CSV table of C-alpha atoms and ligand atoms in Angstrom, one decimal:
chain,number,residue,atom,x,y,z
A,1351,UNK,CA,0.9,9.8,45.1
A,1352,UNK,CA,-2.8,10.5,45.5
A,1353,UNK,CA,-4.8,12.4,42.9
A,1354,UNK,CA,-6.4,15.9,43.3
A,1355,UNK,CA,-9.8,14.2,43.5
A,1356,UNK,CA,-8.7,11.8,46.3
A,1357,UNK,CA,-7.1,14.7,48.2
A,1358,UNK,CA,-10.3,16.7,48.0
A,1359,UNK,CA,-12.4,13.8,49.2
A,1360,UNK,CA,-10.1,13.1,52.2
A,1361,UNK,CA,-10.1,16.8,53.2
A,1362,UNK,CA,-13.8,17.3,52.9
A,1363,UNK,CA,-14.6,14.2,54.9
A,1364,UNK,CA,-12.2,15.2,57.6
A,1365,UNK,CA,-13.5,18.8,58.2
A,1366,UNK,CA,-16.5,19.6,60.4
A,1367,UNK,CA,-19.0,22.5,60.3
A,1368,UNK,CA,-18.6,25.1,63.0
A,1369,UNK,CA,-21.4,25.5,65.6
A,1370,UNK,CA,-24.1,28.1,65.3
A,1371,UNK,CA,-24.9,31.5,66.9
A,1372,UNK,CA,-27.7,34.1,66.6
A,1373,UNK,CA,-26.8,37.3,64.9
A,1374,UNK,CA,-28.6,40.5,64.2
A,1375,UNK,CA,-29.7,40.8,60.6
A,1376,UNK,CA,-27.5,43.8,60.1
A,1377,UNK,CA,-24.5,41.6,61.0
A,1378,UNK,CA,-25.5,38.6,58.9
A,1379,UNK,CA,-24.1,39.5,55.5
A,1380,UNK,CA,-21.9,36.7,54.0
A,1381,UNK,CA,-22.7,34.4,57.0
A,1382,UNK,CA,-24.1,31.0,56.3
A,1383,UNK,CA,-27.6,30.2,57.4
A,1384,UNK,CA,-27.9,27.5,60.1
A,1385,UNK,CA,-31.7,27.1,60.0
A,1386,UNK,CA,-34.5,26.8,57.5
A,1387,UNK,CA,-36.5,30.0,57.2
A,1388,UNK,CA,-40.3,29.3,57.0
A,1389,UNK,CA,-42.4,32.3,55.9
A,1390,UNK,CA,-45.0,33.3,58.6
A,1391,UNK,CA,-46.6,35.8,56.2
A,1392,UNK,CA,-47.5,36.3,52.6
A,1393,UNK,CA,-45.3,38.6,50.5
A,1394,UNK,CA,-46.8,40.8,49.3
A,1395,UNK,CA,-49.2,40.8,52.2
A,1396,UNK,CA,-52.1,42.1,50.2
A,1397,UNK,CA,-53.2,42.5,46.5
A,1398,UNK,CA,-51.7,45.7,45.2
A,1399,UNK,CA,-51.0,47.7,42.1
A,1400,UNK,CA,-48.0,47.1,39.9
A,1401,UNK,CA,-48.4,50.5,38.2
A,1402,UNK,CA,-49.5,54.1,38.8
A,1403,UNK,CA,-53.0,54.3,37.3
A,1404,UNK,CA,-56.7,53.6,38.1
A,1405,UNK,CA,-58.2,50.7,40.0
A,1406,UNK,CA,-61.2,49.5,38.0
A,1407,UNK,CA,-63.6,46.6,37.6
A,1408,UNK,CA,-62.5,44.7,34.5
A,1409,UNK,CA,-66.2,44.3,33.4
A,1410,UNK,CA,-66.6,48.1,33.2
A,1411,UNK,CA,-63.7,48.6,30.8
A,1412,UNK,CA,-64.1,45.7,28.4
A,1413,UNK,CA,-65.3,48.0,25.5
A,1414,UNK,CA,-63.3,51.3,25.6
A,1415,UNK,CA,-63.4,54.1,25.5
A,1416,UNK,CA,-65.5,54.3,28.6
A,1417,UNK,CA,-65.9,57.1,31.2
A,1418,UNK,CA,-65.7,56.2,34.9
A,1419,UNK,CA,-66.4,58.4,37.9
A,1420,UNK,CA,-63.3,59.2,39.9
A,1421,UNK,CA,-64.1,58.5,43.6
A,1422,UNK,CA,-60.9,58.5,45.5
A,1423,UNK,CA,-57.2,57.7,45.7
A,1424,UNK,CA,-55.0,55.0,47.3
A,1425,UNK,CA,-51.3,55.7,47.6
A,1426,UNK,CA,-48.7,53.2,48.7
A,1427,UNK,CA,-48.9,52.8,52.5
A,1428,UNK,CA,-52.6,53.7,52.7
A,1429,UNK,CA,-55.4,51.3,53.2
A,1430,UNK,CA,-58.3,51.8,50.9
A,1431,UNK,CA,-61.3,53.4,52.6
A,1432,UNK,CA,-64.1,52.6,50.2
A,1433,UNK,CA,-65.3,49.8,48.0
A,1434,UNK,CA,-65.3,50.3,44.3
A,1435,UNK,CA,-68.8,50.3,42.7
A,1436,UNK,CA,-69.8,49.8,39.1
A,1437,UNK,CA,-68.8,52.7,36.9
A,1438,UNK,CA,-66.2,54.0,39.3
A,1439,UNK,CA,-62.4,54.3,39.2
A,1440,UNK,CA,-60.0,55.0,42.1
A,1441,UNK,CA,-56.6,56.6,41.5
A,1442,UNK,CA,-53.9,54.1,42.7
A,1443,UNK,CA,-50.1,54.3,43.0
A,1444,UNK,CA,-47.6,51.5,42.6
A,1445,UNK,CA,-47.7,49.4,45.7
A,1446,UNK,CA,-51.1,50.8,46.7
A,1447,UNK,CA,-53.5,48.2,48.2
A,1448,UNK,CA,-56.2,47.2,45.8
A,1449,UNK,CA,-59.6,48.5,47.0
A,1450,UNK,CA,-62.3,45.9,47.5
A,1451,UNK,CA,-64.5,45.6,44.4
A,1452,UNK,CA,-61.6,46.4,42.0
A,1453,UNK,CA,-60.0,43.6,40.0
A,1454,UNK,CA,-57.7,45.4,37.6
A,1455,UNK,CA,-55.5,48.5,37.3
A,1456,UNK,CA,-55.3,50.6,34.1
A,1457,UNK,CA,-52.0,52.3,33.8
A,1458,UNK,CA,-52.0,56.1,33.7
A,1459,UNK,CA,-50.7,56.1,30.1
A,1460,UNK,CA,-53.9,54.5,28.9
A,1461,UNK,CA,-56.2,57.0,30.5
A,1462,UNK,CA,-57.2,60.7,30.4
A,1463,UNK,CA,-58.7,62.7,33.2
A,1464,UNK,CA,-61.7,64.8,32.2
A,1465,UNK,CA,-62.3,68.0,34.2
A,1466,UNK,CA,-65.7,67.0,35.5
A,1467,UNK,CA,-64.2,64.4,37.9
A,1468,UNK,CA,-64.3,61.6,35.5
A,1469,UNK,CA,-61.6,59.6,33.8
A,1470,UNK,CA,-61.6,58.2,30.3
A,1471,UNK,CA,-60.2,54.7,29.9
A,1472,UNK,CA,-58.8,54.3,26.3
A,1473,UNK,CA,-57.9,50.6,26.1
A,1474,UNK,CA,-59.4,47.4,27.4
A,1475,UNK,CA,-57.9,45.6,30.3
A,1476,UNK,CA,-58.7,42.2,31.6
A,1477,UNK,CA,-59.3,41.0,35.1
A,1478,UNK,CA,-56.0,40.8,37.0
A,1479,UNK,CA,-54.2,43.3,34.8
A,1480,UNK,CA,-51.4,45.1,36.7
A,1481,UNK,CA,-52.3,43.4,40.0
A,1482,UNK,CA,-49.7,41.8,42.2
A,1483,UNK,CA,-51.4,39.2,44.2
A,1484,UNK,CA,-50.9,38.6,47.9
A,1485,UNK,CA,-48.4,35.8,48.3
A,1486,UNK,CA,-47.2,36.0,44.7
A,1487,UNK,CA,-43.6,36.2,45.8
A,1488,UNK,CA,-43.6,34.2,49.1
A,1489,UNK,CA,-46.5,32.2,50.5
A,1490,UNK,CA,-47.0,31.8,54.2
A,1491,UNK,CA,-45.7,28.4,55.4
A,1492,UNK,CA,-43.3,28.1,52.5
A,1493,UNK,CA,-39.6,27.3,53.2
A,1494,UNK,CA,-38.0,30.4,51.7
A,1495,UNK,CA,-34.4,29.8,52.5
A,1496,UNK,CA,-32.6,26.6,53.5
A,1497,UNK,CA,-29.8,26.2,56.0
A,1498,UNK,CA,-26.4,26.0,54.3
A,1499,UNK,CA,-27.0,29.0,52.1
A,1500,UNK,CA,-24.8,32.1,52.2
A,1501,UNK,CA,-26.6,35.3,53.0
A,1502,UNK,CA,-26.0,37.7,50.2
A,1503,UNK,CA,-27.9,41.0,49.5
A,1504,UNK,CA,-31.0,39.3,48.1
A,1505,UNK,CA,-31.3,36.8,50.9
A,1506,UNK,CA,-31.0,39.6,53.5
A,1507,UNK,CA,-33.7,41.5,51.7
A,1508,UNK,CA,-36.0,38.5,51.9
A,1509,UNK,CA,-35.3,38.0,55.6
A,1510,UNK,CA,-36.0,41.7,56.3
A,1511,UNK,CA,-39.3,41.6,54.3
A,1512,UNK,CA,-40.4,38.7,56.5
A,1513,UNK,CA,-39.8,40.8,59.6
A,1514,UNK,CA,-36.8,38.9,60.9
A,1515,UNK,CA,-34.5,40.8,63.2
A,1516,UNK,CA,-32.0,38.1,63.8
A,1517,UNK,CA,-31.0,34.7,62.3
A,1518,UNK,CA,-29.1,31.6,63.2
A,1519,UNK,CA,-25.9,31.3,61.3
A,1520,UNK,CA,-22.7,29.3,61.6
A,1521,UNK,CA,-19.8,30.7,63.5
A,1522,UNK,CA,-17.0,32.2,61.4
A,1523,UNK,CA,-14.0,29.9,61.4
A,1524,UNK,CA,-10.8,31.4,62.7
A,1525,UNK,CA,-8.0,30.3,60.4
A,1526,UNK,CA,-4.4,30.7,61.5
A,1527,UNK,CA,-1.7,31.6,58.9
A,1528,UNK,CA,2.0,30.8,59.5
A,1529,UNK,CA,4.7,31.7,57.0
A,1530,UNK,CA,7.9,29.6,57.4
A,1531,UNK,CA,11.4,30.1,56.1
A,1532,UNK,CA,14.8,31.5,57.1
A,1533,UNK,CA,14.8,33.6,54.0
A,1534,UNK,CA,11.7,35.6,54.9
A,1535,UNK,CA,11.6,39.1,56.2
A,1536,UNK,CA,8.6,41.4,56.7
A,1537,UNK,CA,7.9,44.1,54.2
A,1538,UNK,CA,8.7,47.0,56.5
A,1539,UNK,CA,12.3,45.8,57.0
A,1540,UNK,CA,15.1,46.5,54.5
A,1541,UNK,CA,16.1,43.6,52.3
A,1542,UNK,CA,19.3,41.8,53.3
A,1543,UNK,CA,21.6,39.6,51.3
A,1544,UNK,CA,19.8,36.3,50.5
A,1545,UNK,CA,16.5,37.4,51.9
A,1546,UNK,CA,13.1,37.9,50.3
A,1547,UNK,CA,9.9,39.5,51.6
A,1548,UNK,CA,7.1,37.4,52.9
A,1549,UNK,CA,4.2,37.7,50.5
A,1550,UNK,CA,2.3,34.5,51.2
A,1551,UNK,CA,0.9,35.8,54.5
A,1552,UNK,CA,-0.8,38.6,52.6
A,1553,UNK,CA,-2.3,36.5,49.8
A,1554,UNK,CA,-3.5,34.0,52.4
A,1555,UNK,CA,-5.0,36.6,54.6
A,1556,UNK,CA,-7.0,38.0,51.6
A,1557,UNK,CA,-8.0,34.5,50.4
A,1558,UNK,CA,-9.2,33.5,53.8
A,1559,UNK,CA,-11.3,36.7,54.1
A,1560,UNK,CA,-12.7,36.2,50.6
A,1561,UNK,CA,-13.7,32.7,51.7
A,1562,UNK,CA,-15.7,34.2,54.6
A,1563,UNK,CA,-13.4,33.2,57.4
A,1564,UNK,CA,-11.3,35.2,59.9
A,1565,UNK,CA,-7.5,35.2,59.3
A,1566,UNK,CA,-5.3,35.0,62.4
A,1567,UNK,CA,-1.8,35.9,61.2
A,1568,UNK,CA,1.0,34.4,63.3
A,1569,UNK,CA,3.8,36.0,61.3
A,1570,UNK,CA,7.0,34.1,60.3
A,1571,UNK,CA,8.6,31.1,61.9
A,1572,UNK,CA,12.2,30.4,61.1
A,1573,UNK,CA,13.2,26.9,59.9
A,1574,UNK,CA,14.0,25.8,63.4
A,1575,UNK,CA,12.2,23.0,65.3
A,1576,UNK,CA,11.7,25.2,68.3
A,1577,UNK,CA,10.3,28.2,66.5
A,1578,UNK,CA,8.1,26.0,64.3
A,1579,UNK,CA,6.8,24.1,67.3
A,1580,UNK,CA,5.9,27.2,69.2
A,1581,UNK,CA,4.1,28.9,66.3
A,1582,UNK,CA,2.3,25.8,65.0
A,1583,UNK,CA,1.1,25.1,68.5
A,1584,UNK,CA,-0.3,28.6,68.7
A,1585,UNK,CA,-1.9,28.1,65.3
A,1586,UNK,CA,-3.6,24.9,66.5
A,1587,UNK,CA,-5.7,27.0,68.9
A,1588,UNK,CA,-7.6,28.3,65.9
A,1589,UNK,CA,-10.3,26.3,64.0
A,1590,UNK,CA,-7.8,25.6,61.2
A,1591,UNK,CA,-4.1,26.2,60.5
A,1592,UNK,CA,-2.6,27.1,57.1
A,1593,UNK,CA,1.2,27.1,56.9
A,1594,UNK,CA,3.3,28.0,53.8
A,1595,UNK,CA,6.7,26.6,53.0
A,1596,UNK,CA,8.8,23.9,54.5
A,1597,UNK,CA,6.9,20.9,53.2
A,1598,UNK,CA,9.3,19.9,50.4
A,1599,UNK,CA,12.3,17.6,50.6
A,1600,UNK,CA,15.0,20.2,51.4
A,1601,UNK,CA,17.2,20.0,54.5
A,1602,UNK,CA,15.2,22.8,56.2
A,1603,UNK,CA,11.7,21.5,55.3
A,1604,UNK,CA,10.8,20.7,58.9
A,1605,UNK,CA,7.1,21.5,59.0
A,1606,UNK,CA,5.8,17.9,58.6
A,1607,UNK,CA,8.2,16.5,61.2
A,1608,UNK,CA,7.2,19.2,63.7
A,1609,UNK,CA,3.5,18.7,63.1
A,1610,UNK,CA,3.9,15.0,63.7
A,1611,UNK,CA,5.8,15.7,67.0
A,1612,UNK,CA,2.9,17.9,68.1
A,1613,UNK,CA,0.4,15.1,67.5
A,1614,UNK,CA,-1.0,16.2,64.1
A,1615,UNK,CA,-2.2,13.1,62.3
A,1616,UNK,CA,-0.8,13.4,58.8
A,1617,UNK,CA,-3.4,12.2,56.3
A,1618,UNK,CA,-1.4,12.7,53.2
A,1619,UNK,CA,1.6,14.4,51.7
A,1620,UNK,CA,2.1,15.2,48.0
A,1621,UNK,CA,-0.7,15.3,45.4
A,1622,UNK,CA,-0.4,14.6,41.8
A,1623,UNK,CA,-0.8,18.2,40.7
A,1624,UNK,CA,1.1,21.1,39.2
A,1625,UNK,CA,1.7,23.5,40.8
A,1626,UNK,CA,1.6,22.6,44.5
A,1627,UNK,CA,2.7,18.9,44.5
A,1628,UNK,CA,4.2,18.8,48.0
A,1629,UNK,CA,0.9,19.9,49.6
A,1630,UNK,CA,0.4,18.4,53.1
A,1631,UNK,CA,-2.8,17.7,55.0
A,1632,UNK,CA,-3.3,16.6,58.6
A,1633,UNK,CA,-5.8,16.7,61.4
A,1634,UNK,CA,-5.3,17.8,65.0
A,1635,UNK,CA,-8.1,17.2,67.5
A,1636,UNK,CA,-10.7,17.4,64.7
A,1637,UNK,CA,-9.1,20.6,63.2
A,1638,UNK,CA,-7.7,20.6,59.7
A,1639,UNK,CA,-4.0,21.5,59.2
A,1640,UNK,CA,-2.9,22.5,55.8
A,1641,UNK,CA,0.8,22.6,54.8
A,1642,UNK,CA,1.0,24.6,51.6
A,1643,UNK,CA,4.2,24.7,49.5
A,1644,UNK,CA,6.0,28.0,49.7
A,1645,UNK,CA,6.2,29.1,46.1
A,1646,UNK,CA,3.7,31.9,45.9
A,1647,UNK,CA,1.7,30.5,43.0
A,1648,UNK,CA,1.7,27.0,44.6
A,1649,UNK,CA,0.4,28.6,47.8
A,1650,UNK,CA,-2.4,30.3,46.1
A,1651,UNK,CA,-3.4,27.4,43.8
A,1652,UNK,CA,-3.4,24.8,46.6
A,1653,UNK,CA,-5.4,27.2,48.8
A,1654,UNK,CA,-8.0,27.6,46.1
A,1655,UNK,CA,-8.2,23.9,45.3
A,1656,UNK,CA,-8.0,22.4,48.8
A,1657,UNK,CA,-8.3,24.9,51.6
A,1658,UNK,CA,-11.1,27.0,50.2
A,1659,UNK,CA,-13.6,24.2,49.9
A,1660,UNK,CA,-12.7,23.0,53.4
A,1661,UNK,CA,-13.3,26.5,54.8
A,1662,UNK,CA,-16.6,26.6,52.9
A,1663,UNK,CA,-17.7,23.4,54.6
A,1664,UNK,CA,-16.5,24.6,58.0
A,1665,UNK,CA,-18.6,27.8,57.7
A,1666,UNK,CA,-21.7,25.8,56.9
A,1667,UNK,CA,-22.0,25.9,53.1
A,1668,UNK,CA,-23.9,22.8,52.0
A,1669,UNK,CA,-22.2,22.5,48.6
A,1670,UNK,CA,-18.7,23.6,49.2
A,1671,UNK,CA,-17.2,22.5,46.0
A,1672,UNK,CA,-17.1,25.0,43.2
A,1673,UNK,CA,-20.3,24.5,41.3
A,1674,UNK,CA,-19.5,25.0,37.7
A,1675,UNK,CA,-16.8,25.4,35.1
A,1676,UNK,CA,-16.8,27.2,31.9
A,1677,UNK,CA,-15.7,25.8,28.6
A,1678,UNK,CA,-13.5,28.0,26.5
A,1679,UNK,CA,-11.6,27.7,23.2
A,1680,UNK,CA,-7.9,27.4,23.6
A,1681,UNK,CA,-5.9,29.9,21.6
A,1682,UNK,CA,-2.7,27.9,21.6
A,1683,UNK,CA,-1.3,24.4,21.8
A,1684,UNK,CA,-0.5,23.0,25.3
A,1685,UNK,CA,1.7,20.0,25.9
A,1686,UNK,CA,2.6,18.1,29.0
A,1687,UNK,CA,3.8,14.7,29.7
A,1688,UNK,CA,4.2,14.5,33.5
A,1689,UNK,CA,0.9,12.7,34.2
A,1690,UNK,CA,-0.1,15.4,36.7
A,1691,UNK,CA,-3.3,17.4,36.9
A,1692,UNK,CA,-2.3,20.9,35.8
A,1693,UNK,CA,-3.9,24.2,36.9
A,1694,UNK,CA,-2.7,26.6,34.3
A,1695,UNK,CA,-3.0,30.3,34.8
A,1696,UNK,CA,-5.1,31.7,32.0
A,1697,UNK,CA,-6.8,34.8,30.5
A,1698,UNK,CA,-10.4,34.2,29.6
A,1699,UNK,CA,-12.0,36.6,27.1
A,1700,UNK,CA,-15.3,37.0,25.5
A,1701,UNK,CA,-14.6,37.6,21.8
A,1702,UNK,CA,-18.0,38.6,20.4
A,1703,UNK,CA,-19.7,35.8,22.3
A,1704,UNK,CA,-16.9,33.2,21.8
A,1705,UNK,CA,-15.2,32.4,25.1
A,1706,UNK,CA,-11.5,32.0,24.5
A,1707,UNK,CA,-8.6,31.3,26.8
A,1708,UNK,CA,-4.8,31.7,26.5
A,1709,UNK,CA,-2.2,31.0,29.1
A,1710,UNK,CA,-0.4,33.8,30.9
A,1711,UNK,CA,2.9,32.6,29.6
A,1712,UNK,CA,5.5,31.3,32.1
A,1713,UNK,CA,4.0,28.8,34.5
A,1714,UNK,CA,6.8,28.9,37.0
A,1715,UNK,CA,5.4,28.7,40.4
A,1716,UNK,CA,7.4,31.6,41.7
A,1717,UNK,CA,6.0,34.1,39.1
A,1718,UNK,CA,3.2,35.7,41.2
A,1719,UNK,CA,2.5,38.4,38.6
A,1720,UNK,CA,1.2,35.6,36.3
A,1721,UNK,CA,-1.7,35.3,38.8
A,1722,UNK,CA,-2.2,39.1,38.6
A,1723,UNK,CA,-2.6,38.8,34.8
A,1724,UNK,CA,-4.8,35.6,35.1
A,1725,UNK,CA,-8.5,35.6,35.5
A,1726,UNK,CA,-9.0,31.9,35.4
A,1727,UNK,CA,-7.3,28.5,35.9
A,1728,UNK,CA,-7.3,26.1,32.9
A,1729,UNK,CA,-7.9,22.6,34.2
A,1730,UNK,CA,-5.9,19.9,32.4
A,1731,UNK,CA,-6.4,16.3,33.5
A,1732,UNK,CA,-3.7,13.9,34.5
A,1733,UNK,CA,-3.7,11.8,31.3
A,1734,UNK,CA,-3.9,14.7,28.8
A,1735,UNK,CA,-0.6,15.1,26.9
A,1736,UNK,CA,-1.5,17.4,24.1
A,1737,UNK,CA,-4.3,20.0,23.7
A,1738,UNK,CA,-4.5,21.5,20.2
A,1739,UNK,CA,-5.3,25.1,19.6
A,1740,UNK,CA,-9.1,25.4,19.1
A,1741,UNK,CA,-9.8,22.6,21.6
A,1742,UNK,CA,-12.5,23.3,24.2
A,1743,UNK,CA,-11.0,23.3,27.7
A,1744,UNK,CA,-12.5,23.6,31.2
A,1745,UNK,CA,-11.7,26.8,33.0
A,1746,UNK,CA,-12.5,27.9,36.5
A,1747,UNK,CA,-12.8,31.7,37.2
A,1748,UNK,CA,-10.4,33.2,39.7
B,1469,AMP,P1,9.7,26.1,50.4
B,1469,AMP,O1,8.3,25.5,50.1
B,1469,AMP,O2,9.8,26.5,51.8
B,1469,AMP,O3,10.8,25.3,49.9
B,1469,AMP,O4,9.7,27.4,49.6
B,1469,AMP,C1,9.7,27.4,48.2
B,1469,AMP,C2,9.9,28.8,47.6
B,1469,AMP,O5,8.9,29.7,48.0
B,1469,AMP,C3,11.2,29.4,48.1
B,1469,AMP,O6,11.8,30.1,47.0
B,1469,AMP,C4,10.8,30.4,49.1
B,1469,AMP,O7,11.7,31.4,49.2
B,1469,AMP,C5,9.5,30.8,48.6
B,1469,AMP,N1,8.6,31.2,49.8
B,1469,AMP,C6,8.4,30.5,50.9
B,1469,AMP,N2,7.6,31.1,51.7
B,1469,AMP,C7,7.3,32.3,51.2
B,1469,AMP,C8,6.6,33.5,51.6
B,1469,AMP,N3,5.9,33.5,52.8
B,1469,AMP,N4,6.5,34.5,50.8
B,1469,AMP,C9,7.2,34.5,49.6
B,1469,AMP,N5,7.9,33.5,49.1
B,1469,AMP,C10,8.0,32.4,49.9
B,1470,MG,MG1,11.3,27.0,53.1
């Protein structure tokens, strides 16, 4: 059986990034940039004041208190109309363009206006005080954002400040979802003997959306070759297909056989993990096909470990693997002897600066409420057999 690490490598090397399209900046939120953005301007575009106060010449106010003649005002949005001469001050507001001749701004709190049109500067300021220089944030010619980066609020603000109206981004992958099982009914139908409600389609839909892709829900296929064939074929029209259930060794676990019949090249089946061991991965005409085990926790965990990084790569993210883990102090002993990599549902807490983690209790892969209680997965390596209370373990936030 292959390891989680090998499974991730096979998947990531098999998936391709979607093509690109131009979108309006207002529609670019959470899309992934497909071009490098080079600044064509300085930000800020001119030297300006960081405070409300008075624009002065540093030389004039080296030995306060000094009286300066008030000769005008620059508010934000106005261009200065006059050059500052020796012995003068110009009232300036935050963001106001620094008048020529000025080289410092004294904040209002350090000054006092005298009735005769003069202002008293109470404290010394040095050249450059309270001045935001042109290009301090972004310099013309600089690569501000690199392709492969997700556009969050800050990135969109930067693009807007540079005057961009549209950007090149990767196309949003369409990911088909298919629940399988004779026992499944939809939530709006009354329960019948032996039946359960389909929950996986709902968790998968949310997970796919959270990953920045578009879910295409194909509903439920019964455990019959014909129905599976029809629905899987429909799913193969999307950029990727995620099925749940039917990949184990039961008599009605037909997903793998049907996929093979349809020409899906199975790359592996079963990974040395818990939960989610019977995970299946294949490729059809360059599109990834994920067969997730049906137990709701296995479905979610295998999605997070294997499908999510693949979708991230598809949508253009340069570093699709999760970037960091936290280390937390285990609040209980954990034992295991099966040689599998475990993803244990855990509750991470900050106890006065100490990160601690405990398990959510039962780790049965059908107990979906344990994932409601959990805020992290505790990662336990294959060879680990015993972790003592107090041990530092790696956790991944959910
Ligand atoms: P399977 O992988 O098909 O053997 O299913 C394993 C377990 O997961 C069974 O108890 C199924 O009833 C359950 N299961 C499968 N699909 C779903 C689903 N879409 N929603 C909720 N439970 C499911
Ligand atoms: Mg089944």
